[in-house]
Coordinates of N, CA, C and O in Angstrom, one line a residue:
M21 N -0.1 -9.3 -12.4 CA 0.1 -8.7 -11.1 C -1.2 -8.5 -10.4 O -2.2 -8.3 -11.0
F22 N -1.2 -8.7 -9.1 CA -2.4 -8.6 -8.3 C -2.0 -7.7 -7.1 O -1.0 -8.0 -6.4
A23 N -2.7 -6.6 -6.8 CA -2.5 -5.7 -5.7 C -3.6 -5.8 -4.7 O -4.8 -5.8 -5.2
T24 N -3.3 -5.9 -3.5 CA -4.4 -6.1 -2.5 C -4.0 -5.5 -1.1 O -2.8 -5.3 -0.9
H25 N -5.0 -5.3 -0.3 CA -4.7 -4.9 1.1 C -5.0 -6.1 2.0 O -5.1 -5.9 3.2
F26 N -5.2 -7.3 1.5 CA -5.6 -8.4 2.2 C -4.6 -8.8 3.3 O -3.4 -8.7 3.0
H27 N -5.0 -9.3 4.4 CA -4.2 -9.9 5.4 C -3.7 -11.2 4.8 O -4.4 -11.8 3.9
Y28 N -2.6 -11.8 5.3 CA -2.1 -13.0 4.8 C -3.2 -14.1 4.8 O -3.4 -14.9 3.9
N29 N -3.9 -14.2 5.9 CA -4.8 -15.3 6.1 C -6.1 -15.1 5.3 O -7.0 -15.9 5.3
M30 N -6.2 -14.0 4.6 CA -7.4 -13.7 3.7 C -7.1 -14.0 2.3 O -8.0 -14.0 1.4
M31 N -5.8 -14.4 2.0 CA -5.5 -14.7 0.6 C -6.3 -15.9 0.1 O -6.4 -16.8 0.9
P32 N -6.7 -15.9 -1.1 CA -7.4 -17.1 -1.6 C -6.6 -18.4 -1.6 O -5.3 -18.3 -1.7
T33 N -7.2 -19.5 -1.6 CA -6.5 -20.8 -1.5 C -5.5 -20.9 -2.7 O -4.4 -21.5 -2.5
S34 N -5.9 -20.5 -3.9 CA -5.1 -20.6 -5.0 C -3.8 -19.9 -4.9 O -2.8 -20.3 -5.5
F35 N -3.8 -18.8 -4.1 CA -2.5 -18.1 -3.8 C -1.5 -19.0 -3.2 O -0.3 -19.0 -3.6
F36 N -1.9 -19.9 -2.3 CA -1.0 -20.8 -1.7 C -0.6 -22.0 -2.6 O 0.5 -22.6 -2.3
K37 N -1.3 -22.2 -3.6 CA -1.0 -23.3 -4.6 C 0.0 -22.7 -5.6 O 1.0 -23.4 -6.0
V38 N -0.3 -21.5 -6.1 CA 0.5 -20.9 -7.2 C 1.8 -20.5 -6.6 O 2.9 -20.5 -7.3
K39 N 1.9 -19.9 -5.4 CA 3.1 -19.5 -4.8 C 3.8 -18.4 -5.6 O 5.0 -18.5 -5.9
P40 N 3.1 -17.3 -5.8 CA 3.8 -16.2 -6.6 C 4.8 -15.5 -5.7 O 4.8 -15.6 -4.5
K41 N 5.6 -14.7 -6.4 CA 6.5 -13.8 -5.6 C 5.6 -12.6 -5.1 O 4.7 -12.2 -5.8
V42 N 6.0 -12.1 -3.9 CA 5.2 -11.1 -3.3 C 6.1 -9.9 -2.9 O 7.2 -10.1 -2.3
L43 N 5.7 -8.7 -3.3 CA 6.3 -7.5 -2.8 C 5.4 -7.0 -1.7 O 4.2 -6.6 -2.0
Y44 N 5.8 -7.0 -0.5 CA 5.0 -6.5 0.7 C 5.6 -5.1 1.0 O 6.7 -4.9 1.5
V45 N 4.7 -4.1 0.7 CA 5.2 -2.7 1.0 C 4.6 -2.2 2.3 O 3.4 -2.2 2.5
M46 N 5.5 -1.9 3.2 CA 5.1 -1.5 4.6 C 5.2 0.0 4.8 O 5.9 0.6 4.1
R47 N 4.4 0.4 5.7 CA 4.5 1.8 6.1 C 4.3 1.9 7.6 O 3.6 1.1 8.2
N48 N 5.0 2.9 8.2 CA 4.9 3.0 9.7 C 3.5 3.3 10.1 O 2.8 4.0 9.5
P49 N 3.1 2.8 11.3 CA 1.8 2.9 11.8 C 1.3 4.4 12.0 O 0.1 4.7 11.8
K50 N 2.2 5.3 12.4 CA 1.8 6.7 12.6 C 1.3 7.3 11.3 O 0.3 8.0 11.2
D51 N 2.1 7.0 10.2 CA 1.7 7.5 8.9 C 0.4 6.9 8.4 O -0.4 7.5 7.8
V52 N 0.2 5.6 8.6 CA -1.0 4.9 8.2 C -2.2 5.5 9.0 O -3.2 5.7 8.4
F53 N -2.0 5.7 10.3 CA -3.1 6.3 11.1 C -3.5 7.7 10.5 O -4.6 8.0 10.2
T54 N -2.5 8.5 10.3 CA -2.8 9.9 9.8 C -3.4 9.9 8.4 O -4.4 10.6 8.2
S55 N -2.9 9.1 7.5 CA -3.4 9.0 6.2 C -4.9 8.4 6.2 O -5.8 8.9 5.5
S56 N -5.1 7.4 7.0 CA -6.4 6.8 7.2 C -7.4 7.8 7.7 O -8.6 7.8 7.2
F57 N -7.0 8.5 8.7 CA -7.9 9.5 9.3 C -8.4 10.5 8.2 O -9.6 10.8 8.1
H58 N -7.5 11.0 7.4 CA -7.9 12.0 6.4 C -8.7 11.3 5.3 O -9.6 11.9 4.7
Y59 N -8.3 10.0 4.9 CA -9.1 9.3 3.9 C -10.5 9.1 4.4 O -11.5 9.2 3.6
Y60 N -10.7 8.7 5.6 CA -12.1 8.5 6.2 C -12.9 9.8 6.1 O -14.1 9.8 5.9
G61 N -12.2 10.9 6.2 CA -12.9 12.2 6.2 C -13.3 12.6 4.8 O -14.3 13.4 4.6
M62 N -12.7 12.1 3.8 CA -13.0 12.5 2.4 C -13.8 11.5 1.6 O -14.4 11.8 0.6
A63 N -13.8 10.2 2.0 CA -14.4 9.2 1.3 C -15.9 9.0 1.8 O -16.1 8.7 3.0
S64 N -16.8 9.3 0.9 CA -18.2 9.3 1.3 C -18.7 7.9 1.7 O -19.7 7.8 2.5
Y65 N -18.1 6.9 1.3 CA -18.6 5.5 1.5 C -18.0 4.9 2.8 O -18.3 3.8 3.2
L66 N -17.3 5.7 3.6 CA -16.8 5.3 4.9 C -17.5 6.1 6.0 O -17.9 7.2 5.8
V67 N -17.5 5.5 7.2 CA -18.1 6.2 8.3 C -17.1 7.3 8.7 O -15.9 7.1 8.6
K68 N -17.7 8.4 9.0 CA -16.8 9.6 9.4 C -15.9 9.2 10.6 O -16.4 8.5 11.5
P69 N -14.7 9.7 10.6 CA -13.7 9.2 11.6 C -13.9 9.7 13.0 O -13.4 9.2 13.9
G70 N -14.7 10.8 13.2 CA -14.8 11.4 14.5 C -13.5 12.2 14.8 O -12.8 12.6 13.8
S71 N -13.2 12.5 16.0 CA -12.0 13.2 16.4 C -10.8 12.3 16.1 O -10.9 11.1 16.0
Q72 N -9.6 12.9 16.1 CA -8.4 12.1 16.0 C -8.3 11.1 17.2 O -7.9 10.0 16.9
T73 N -8.7 11.5 18.3 CA -8.6 10.6 19.5 C -9.5 9.4 19.3 O -9.2 8.3 19.6
E74 N -10.8 9.7 18.9 CA -11.7 8.6 18.6 C -11.2 7.7 17.6 O -11.3 6.5 17.7
F75 N -10.7 8.3 16.5 CA -10.2 7.4 15.4 C -9.0 6.6 15.8 O -8.8 5.5 15.4
L76 N -8.1 7.2 16.7 CA -7.0 6.5 17.2 C -7.4 5.2 17.9 O -6.8 4.2 17.7
H77 N -8.4 5.3 18.7 CA -8.9 4.2 19.4 C -9.4 3.1 18.4 O -9.1 1.9 18.6
K78 N -10.1 3.5 17.4 CA -10.6 2.6 16.4 C -9.4 1.9 15.7 O -9.4 0.7 15.4
F79 N -8.4 2.8 15.3 CA -7.3 2.3 14.6 C -6.5 1.2 15.5 O -6.1 0.2 15.0
L80 N -6.3 1.6 16.7 CA -5.5 0.7 17.6 C -6.3 -0.7 17.9 O -5.7 -1.7 18.1
E81 N -7.6 -0.6 17.8 CA -8.4 -1.8 18.1 C -8.7 -2.5 16.8 O -9.3 -3.6 16.8
G82 N -8.2 -2.0 15.6 CA -8.4 -2.7 14.4 C -9.8 -2.5 13.8 O -10.2 -3.3 12.9
K83 N -10.5 -1.5 14.3 CA -11.9 -1.3 13.8 C -12.0 -0.3 12.7 O -12.7 0.7 12.8
V84 N -11.1 -0.5 11.7 CA -11.0 0.3 10.5 C -11.0 -0.6 9.3 O -10.8 -1.8 9.4
V85 N -11.2 0.1 8.1 CA -11.1 -0.7 6.9 C -9.7 -1.4 6.9 O -8.7 -0.8 7.3
F86 N -9.7 -2.6 6.5 CA -8.5 -3.5 6.4 C -8.1 -4.0 7.8 O -7.0 -4.7 7.9
G87 N -8.8 -3.7 8.8 CA -8.5 -4.2 10.1 C -7.2 -3.7 10.8 O -6.7 -2.6 10.4
S88 N -6.7 -4.4 11.7 CA -5.5 -4.0 12.5 C -4.2 -4.0 11.6 O -3.8 -5.0 11.0
W89 N -3.6 -2.8 11.7 CA -2.3 -2.7 11.0 C -1.3 -3.7 11.6 O -0.5 -4.3 10.9
F90 N -1.3 -3.8 12.9 CA -0.4 -4.7 13.6 C -0.6 -6.2 13.2 O 0.4 -6.9 12.9
D91 N -1.8 -6.6 13.1 CA -2.1 -8.0 12.7 C -1.7 -8.2 11.2 O -1.3 -9.3 10.9
H92 N -2.0 -7.2 10.4 CA -1.6 -7.2 9.0 C -0.1 -7.5 8.8 O 0.3 -8.5 8.2
V93 N 0.7 -6.7 9.5 CA 2.1 -6.8 9.3 C 2.6 -8.1 9.9 O 3.4 -8.9 9.3
K94 N 2.1 -8.4 11.1 CA 2.5 -9.7 11.8 C 2.2 -10.9 11.0 O 3.0 -11.8 10.8
G95 N 1.0 -10.9 10.3 CA 0.6 -12.0 9.5 C 1.5 -12.3 8.3 O 1.9 -13.4 8.1
W96 N 1.9 -11.2 7.7 CA 2.8 -11.3 6.5 C 4.2 -11.6 7.0 O 4.9 -12.4 6.3
I97 N 4.7 -11.1 8.1 CA 6.1 -11.3 8.5 C 6.2 -12.8 9.0 O 7.2 -13.4 8.8
N98 N 5.1 -13.4 9.5 CA 5.1 -14.8 9.9 C 4.7 -15.7 8.8 O 4.4 -16.9 9.1
A99 N 4.5 -15.3 7.6 CA 4.0 -16.1 6.5 C 5.0 -17.2 6.2 O 6.2 -17.1 6.5
E100 N 4.5 -18.3 5.6 CA 5.3 -19.3 5.1 C 6.0 -18.9 3.8 O 5.6 -17.9 3.2
D101 N 7.0 -19.6 3.4 CA 7.7 -19.3 2.2 C 8.2 -17.9 2.1 O 8.0 -17.2 1.1
K102 N 8.9 -17.5 3.1 CA 9.4 -16.1 3.2 C 10.4 -15.8 2.0 O 10.6 -14.7 1.7
D103 N 11.0 -16.8 1.4 CA 11.9 -16.6 0.4 C 11.2 -16.1 -0.9 O 11.9 -15.5 -1.8
R104 N 9.9 -16.1 -1.0 CA 9.2 -15.6 -2.1 C 8.5 -14.3 -1.8 O 7.7 -13.7 -2.5
I105 N 8.8 -13.7 -0.6 CA 8.3 -12.4 -0.2 C 9.4 -11.4 0.1 O 10.4 -11.7 0.8
M106 N 9.3 -10.3 -0.6 CA 10.3 -9.2 -0.4 C 9.5 -8.1 0.4 O 8.5 -7.6 0.0
F107 N 10.1 -7.8 1.6 CA 9.5 -6.7 2.4 C 10.3 -5.5 2.2 O 11.5 -5.5 2.2
I108 N 9.5 -4.4 1.9 CA 10.2 -3.1 1.7 C 9.3 -2.0 2.3 O 8.0 -2.2 2.3
S109 N 9.9 -1.0 2.8 CA 9.1 0.1 3.5 C 9.0 1.3 2.6 O 9.9 1.5 1.8
Y110 N 8.0 2.1 2.8 CA 7.9 3.4 2.1 C 9.2 4.3 2.5 O 9.7 4.9 1.6
E111 N 9.6 4.1 3.7 CA 10.7 4.9 4.2 C 12.0 4.5 3.4 O 12.8 5.4 3.0
E112 N 12.2 3.3 3.1 CA 13.3 2.8 2.3 C 13.2 3.4 0.9 O 14.2 3.8 0.3
M113 N 12.0 3.4 0.3 CA 11.9 3.9 -1.0 C 12.1 5.3 -1.1 O 12.7 5.8 -2.1
I114 N 11.7 6.1 -0.1 CA 11.9 7.5 -0.1 C 13.4 7.8 0.0 O 13.9 8.7 -0.6
M115 N 14.1 7.0 0.8 CA 15.6 7.3 1.0 C 16.3 7.0 -0.3 O 17.3 7.8 -0.6
D116 N 16.0 6.0 -1.0 CA 16.7 5.7 -2.3 C 15.8 4.9 -3.2 O 15.8 3.7 -3.2
L117 N 15.0 5.7 -4.0 CA 14.0 5.1 -4.8 C 14.6 4.2 -6.0 O 14.2 3.1 -6.2
K118 N 15.7 4.7 -6.6 CA 16.3 3.9 -7.6 C 16.8 2.6 -7.1 O 16.7 1.5 -7.8
D119 N 17.5 2.6 -6.0 CA 18.0 1.3 -5.4 C 16.8 0.4 -5.1 O 16.9 -0.8 -5.3
S120 N 15.7 1.0 -4.6 CA 14.5 0.2 -4.2 C 14.0 -0.5 -5.5 O 13.6 -1.7 -5.5
V121 N 13.9 0.3 -6.6 CA 13.4 -0.3 -7.9 C 14.3 -1.4 -8.3 O 13.9 -2.5 -8.8
T122 N 15.6 -1.2 -8.2 CA 16.6 -2.2 -8.6 C 16.5 -3.4 -7.8 O 16.5 -4.6 -8.4
R123 N 16.3 -3.3 -6.5 CA 16.2 -4.5 -5.6 C 14.9 -5.2 -5.9 O 14.9 -6.5 -5.9
M124 N 13.8 -4.5 -6.2 CA 12.5 -5.2 -6.6 C 12.7 -5.9 -7.9 O 12.2 -7.1 -8.0
A125 N 13.3 -5.3 -8.9 CA 13.5 -5.9 -10.2 C 14.3 -7.2 -10.0 O 14.0 -8.2 -10.6
T126 N 15.4 -7.1 -9.2 CA 16.3 -8.3 -9.0 C 15.5 -9.4 -8.3 O 15.5 -10.5 -8.7
F127 N 14.7 -9.0 -7.3 CA 13.9 -10.0 -6.6 C 12.9 -10.7 -7.5 O 12.7 -11.9 -7.5
L128 N 12.3 -9.9 -8.4 CA 11.4 -10.5 -9.4 C 12.0 -11.2 -10.6 O 11.3 -11.7 -11.5
E129 N 13.4 -11.1 -10.6 CA 14.1 -11.7 -11.7 C 13.8 -11.1 -13.0 O 13.6 -11.8 -14.0
K130 N 13.6 -9.8 -13.0 CA 13.3 -9.0 -14.2 C 14.3 -7.9 -14.3 O 14.1 -6.8 -13.9
P131 N 15.5 -8.2 -14.9 CA 16.5 -7.2 -15.0 C 16.0 -6.0 -15.8 O 15.3 -6.1 -16.8
L132 N 16.4 -4.8 -15.4 CA 16.0 -3.6 -16.0 C 17.3 -2.8 -16.4 O 18.2 -2.7 -15.6
E133 N 17.2 -2.1 -17.5 CA 18.3 -1.2 -17.9 C 18.2 0.0 -17.0 O 17.2 0.4 -16.5
D134 N 19.4 0.7 -16.8 CA 19.4 1.9 -16.0 C 18.4 3.0 -16.4 O 17.8 3.6 -15.6
A135 N 18.2 3.1 -17.7 CA 17.3 4.1 -18.2 C 15.8 3.8 -17.8 O 15.1 4.7 -17.5
V136 N 15.5 2.5 -17.7 CA 14.2 2.1 -17.3 C 14.0 2.3 -15.8 O 13.0 2.8 -15.4
I137 N 15.0 2.0 -15.1 CA 15.0 2.2 -13.6 C 14.8 3.7 -13.3 O 14.0 4.1 -12.5
E138 N 15.5 4.5 -14.1 CA 15.4 6.0 -13.9 C 14.0 6.5 -14.2 O 13.4 7.3 -13.5
K139 N 13.4 6.0 -15.3 CA 12.0 6.4 -15.7 C 11.0 5.9 -14.6 O 10.1 6.7 -14.3
I140 N 11.1 4.7 -14.1 CA 10.2 4.2 -13.1 C 10.4 5.1 -11.8 O 9.4 5.5 -11.3
A141 N 11.6 5.3 -11.4 CA 11.8 6.1 -10.2 C 11.2 7.5 -10.4 O 10.6 8.0 -9.5
D142 N 11.4 8.1 -11.6 CA 10.9 9.4 -11.8 C 9.4 9.5 -11.7 O 8.8 10.4 -11.1
R143 N 8.7 8.5 -12.2 CA 7.3 8.4 -12.2 C 6.7 8.1 -10.8 O 5.6 8.4 -10.5
C144 N 7.6 7.5 -10.0 CA 7.2 7.2 -8.6 C 7.5 8.2 -7.6 O 7.2 8.0 -6.4
V145 N 8.2 9.3 -8.0 CA 8.4 10.4 -7.0 C 7.1 11.0 -6.7 O 6.2 11.2 -7.5
F146 N 6.9 11.3 -5.4 CA 5.6 11.7 -4.9 C 5.0 12.9 -5.7 O 3.9 12.9 -6.1
K147 N 5.8 13.9 -6.0 CA 5.3 15.1 -6.7 C 4.8 14.8 -8.1 O 3.8 15.4 -8.5
N148 N 5.4 13.8 -8.7 CA 4.9 13.3 -10.0 C 3.7 12.5 -9.9 O 2.8 12.6 -10.7
M149 N 3.6 11.6 -8.9 CA 2.4 10.9 -8.7 C 1.2 11.8 -8.3 O 0.1 11.5 -8.7
K150 N 1.5 12.8 -7.6 CA 0.5 13.8 -7.2 C -0.2 14.5 -8.4 O -1.3 14.8 -8.4
K151 N 0.6 14.6 -9.5 CA 0.1 15.2 -10.7 C -0.5 14.2 -11.6 O -1.3 14.6 -12.6
N152 N -0.3 13.0 -11.4 CA -0.8 11.9 -12.3 C -2.2 11.5 -12.0 O -2.5 11.0 -10.9
K153 N -3.2 11.7 -12.9 CA -4.6 11.4 -12.6 C -4.8 10.0 -12.4 O -5.9 9.6 -11.8
M154 N -3.9 9.1 -12.8 CA -4.1 7.7 -12.5 C -3.7 7.3 -11.1 O -4.1 6.3 -10.6
S155 N -2.9 8.1 -10.4 CA -2.5 7.8 -9.1 C -3.1 8.8 -8.0 O -3.2 8.5 -6.9
N156 N -3.6 10.0 -8.5 CA -4.1 11.0 -7.5 C -5.6 10.9 -7.3 O -6.2 11.6 -6.5
Y157 N -6.2 10.0 -8.0 CA -7.7 9.7 -7.9 C -8.5 10.9 -8.2 O -9.7 11.0 -7.9
S158 N -8.0 11.9 -8.9 CA -8.8 13.1 -9.3 C -9.9 12.8 -10.2 O -10.8 13.6 -10.4
L159 N -9.9 11.7 -10.9 CA -11.0 11.3 -11.8 C -12.1 10.6 -11.1 O -13.2 10.5 -11.7
V160 N -11.9 10.3 -9.8 CA -13.0 9.7 -9.1 C -14.1 10.8 -8.8 O -13.7 11.9 -8.3
P161 N -15.3 10.6 -9.0 CA -16.3 11.6 -8.8 C -16.3 12.0 -7.3 O -16.1 11.3 -6.4
S162 N -16.6 13.3 -7.2 CA -16.5 13.9 -5.8 C -17.6 13.4 -4.9 O -17.4 13.5 -3.6
E163 N -18.6 12.8 -5.4 CA -19.6 12.2 -4.5 C -19.1 11.0 -3.8 O -19.6 10.5 -2.8
F164 N -18.0 10.4 -4.3 CA -17.3 9.3 -3.6 C -16.1 9.7 -2.8 O -15.8 9.2 -1.8
M165 N -15.3 10.6 -3.4 CA -14.1 11.1 -2.7 C -14.0 12.6 -2.9 O -13.7 13.1 -4.0
D166 N -14.3 13.3 -1.8 CA -14.4 14.7 -1.9 C -13.0 15.3 -1.6 O -12.6 15.4 -0.4
Q167 N -12.2 15.5 -2.6 CA -10.8 16.0 -2.4 C -10.7 17.4 -2.0 O -9.6 17.9 -1.8
K168 N -11.9 18.1 -1.9 CA -11.8 19.5 -1.3 C -11.7 19.3 0.2 O -11.1 20.2 0.9
K169 N -12.1 18.2 0.8 CA -11.9 17.9 2.2 C -10.5 17.5 2.5 O -9.9 17.9 3.5
S170 N -10.0 16.7 1.7 CA -8.6 16.2 1.8 C -8.2 15.6 0.5 O -8.9 14.7 0.0
E171 N -7.0 15.9 0.0 CA -6.5 15.3 -1.3 C -6.2 13.9 -1.0 O -5.8 13.5 0.1
F172 N -6.3 13.0 -2.0 CA -6.0 11.6 -1.8 C -4.5 11.5 -1.5 O -4.1 10.8 -0.6
L173 N -3.7 12.2 -2.3 CA -2.2 12.2 -2.1 C -1.9 13.6 -1.4 O -2.0 14.6 -2.0
R174 N -1.6 13.5 -0.1 CA -1.5 14.8 0.6 C 0.0 15.2 0.8 O 0.3 16.3 0.3
K175 N 0.8 14.5 1.5 CA 2.1 15.0 1.9 C 3.3 14.1 1.6 O 4.4 14.4 2.1
G176 N 3.2 13.0 1.1 CA 4.3 12.2 0.9 C 4.0 10.8 0.4 O 3.9 10.6 -0.8
V177 N 3.8 9.9 1.3 CA 3.5 8.5 1.0 C 2.0 8.4 1.3 O 1.4 9.1 2.0
F178 N 1.3 7.4 0.7 CA -0.1 7.4 0.7 C -0.9 6.1 0.9 O -2.1 6.2 0.7
C179 N -0.3 5.1 1.2 CA -1.1 3.8 1.2 C -1.0 3.1 2.5 O -0.1 3.3 3.3
F180 N -2.0 2.2 2.8 CA -1.9 1.2 3.8 C -0.9 0.2 3.4 O -0.3 0.3 2.3
N181 N -0.6 -0.8 4.2 CA 0.3 -1.9 3.7 C -0.3 -2.5 2.5 O -1.4 -3.0 2.5
D182 N 0.5 -2.5 1.4 CA 0.1 -3.1 0.2 C 0.8 -4.4 -0.1 O 2.0 -4.5 0.2
V183 N 0.1 -5.3 -0.6 CA 0.7 -6.6 -1.0 C 0.6 -6.7 -2.5 O -0.5 -6.5 -3.1
H184 N 1.7 -6.9 -3.2 CA 1.7 -7.1 -4.6 C 2.3 -8.4 -4.9 O 3.4 -8.7 -4.6
T185 N 1.4 -9.3 -5.6 CA 1.9 -10.6 -6.0 C 2.2 -10.5 -7.5 O 1.5 -9.8 -8.2
V186 N 3.2 -11.1 -7.9 CA 3.7 -11.0 -9.3 C 3.6 -12.3 -10.0 O 4.0 -13.4 -9.4
D187 N 3.2 -12.3 -11.3 CA 3.2 -13.4 -12.1 C 2.2 -14.5 -11.5 O 2.6 -15.7 -11.5
C188 N 1.1 -14.1 -11.0 CA 0.2 -15.1 -10.4 C -1.0 -15.2 -11.2 O -1.5 -14.3 -11.9
K189 N -1.6 -16.4 -11.2 CA -2.8 -16.6 -11.9 C -3.8 -17.4 -10.9 O -3.8 -18.6 -10.8
F190 N -4.4 -16.6 -10.1 CA -5.4 -17.2 -9.1 C -6.6 -16.2 -9.0 O -6.5 -15.0 -9.2
Y191 N -7.7 -16.8 -8.8 CA -8.9 -16.0 -8.8 C -9.8 -16.4 -7.5 O -9.6 -17.5 -7.0

């Protein structure tokens, strides 16, 4: 498995040769903006975001880490070989996490027993991820991520558009 924030056109050449299955996890731009604003404020390795208005202009112009949200989504939606890409949104997962896990497993041709789906869904519930040191980034030294300024996992969902390619071997 390979997880990235890359735009479609940034994927390595070998990605297009191997043609792995892709889970493209989308999030609405308002939530991406809000999350990014707080992330910029707590991550010491990023330029401070300025006011929300200033950061909104940067966000809309794509002058943020990972570039334009709009270009990112558009690039993947217009990708070739759409039959090997499953698009799913955070909002869909929040509405019915077990069904989302089931659909992803089906897409990946990896059948799962109900007990396994239940366990995955339980571990992916936000309140459980917030407690998990592997997902809440609490082990990252505060000189890199000052979670006194803003927790990495704040109020619900937490990432930019993520691309997960499965069963791929490319470097």
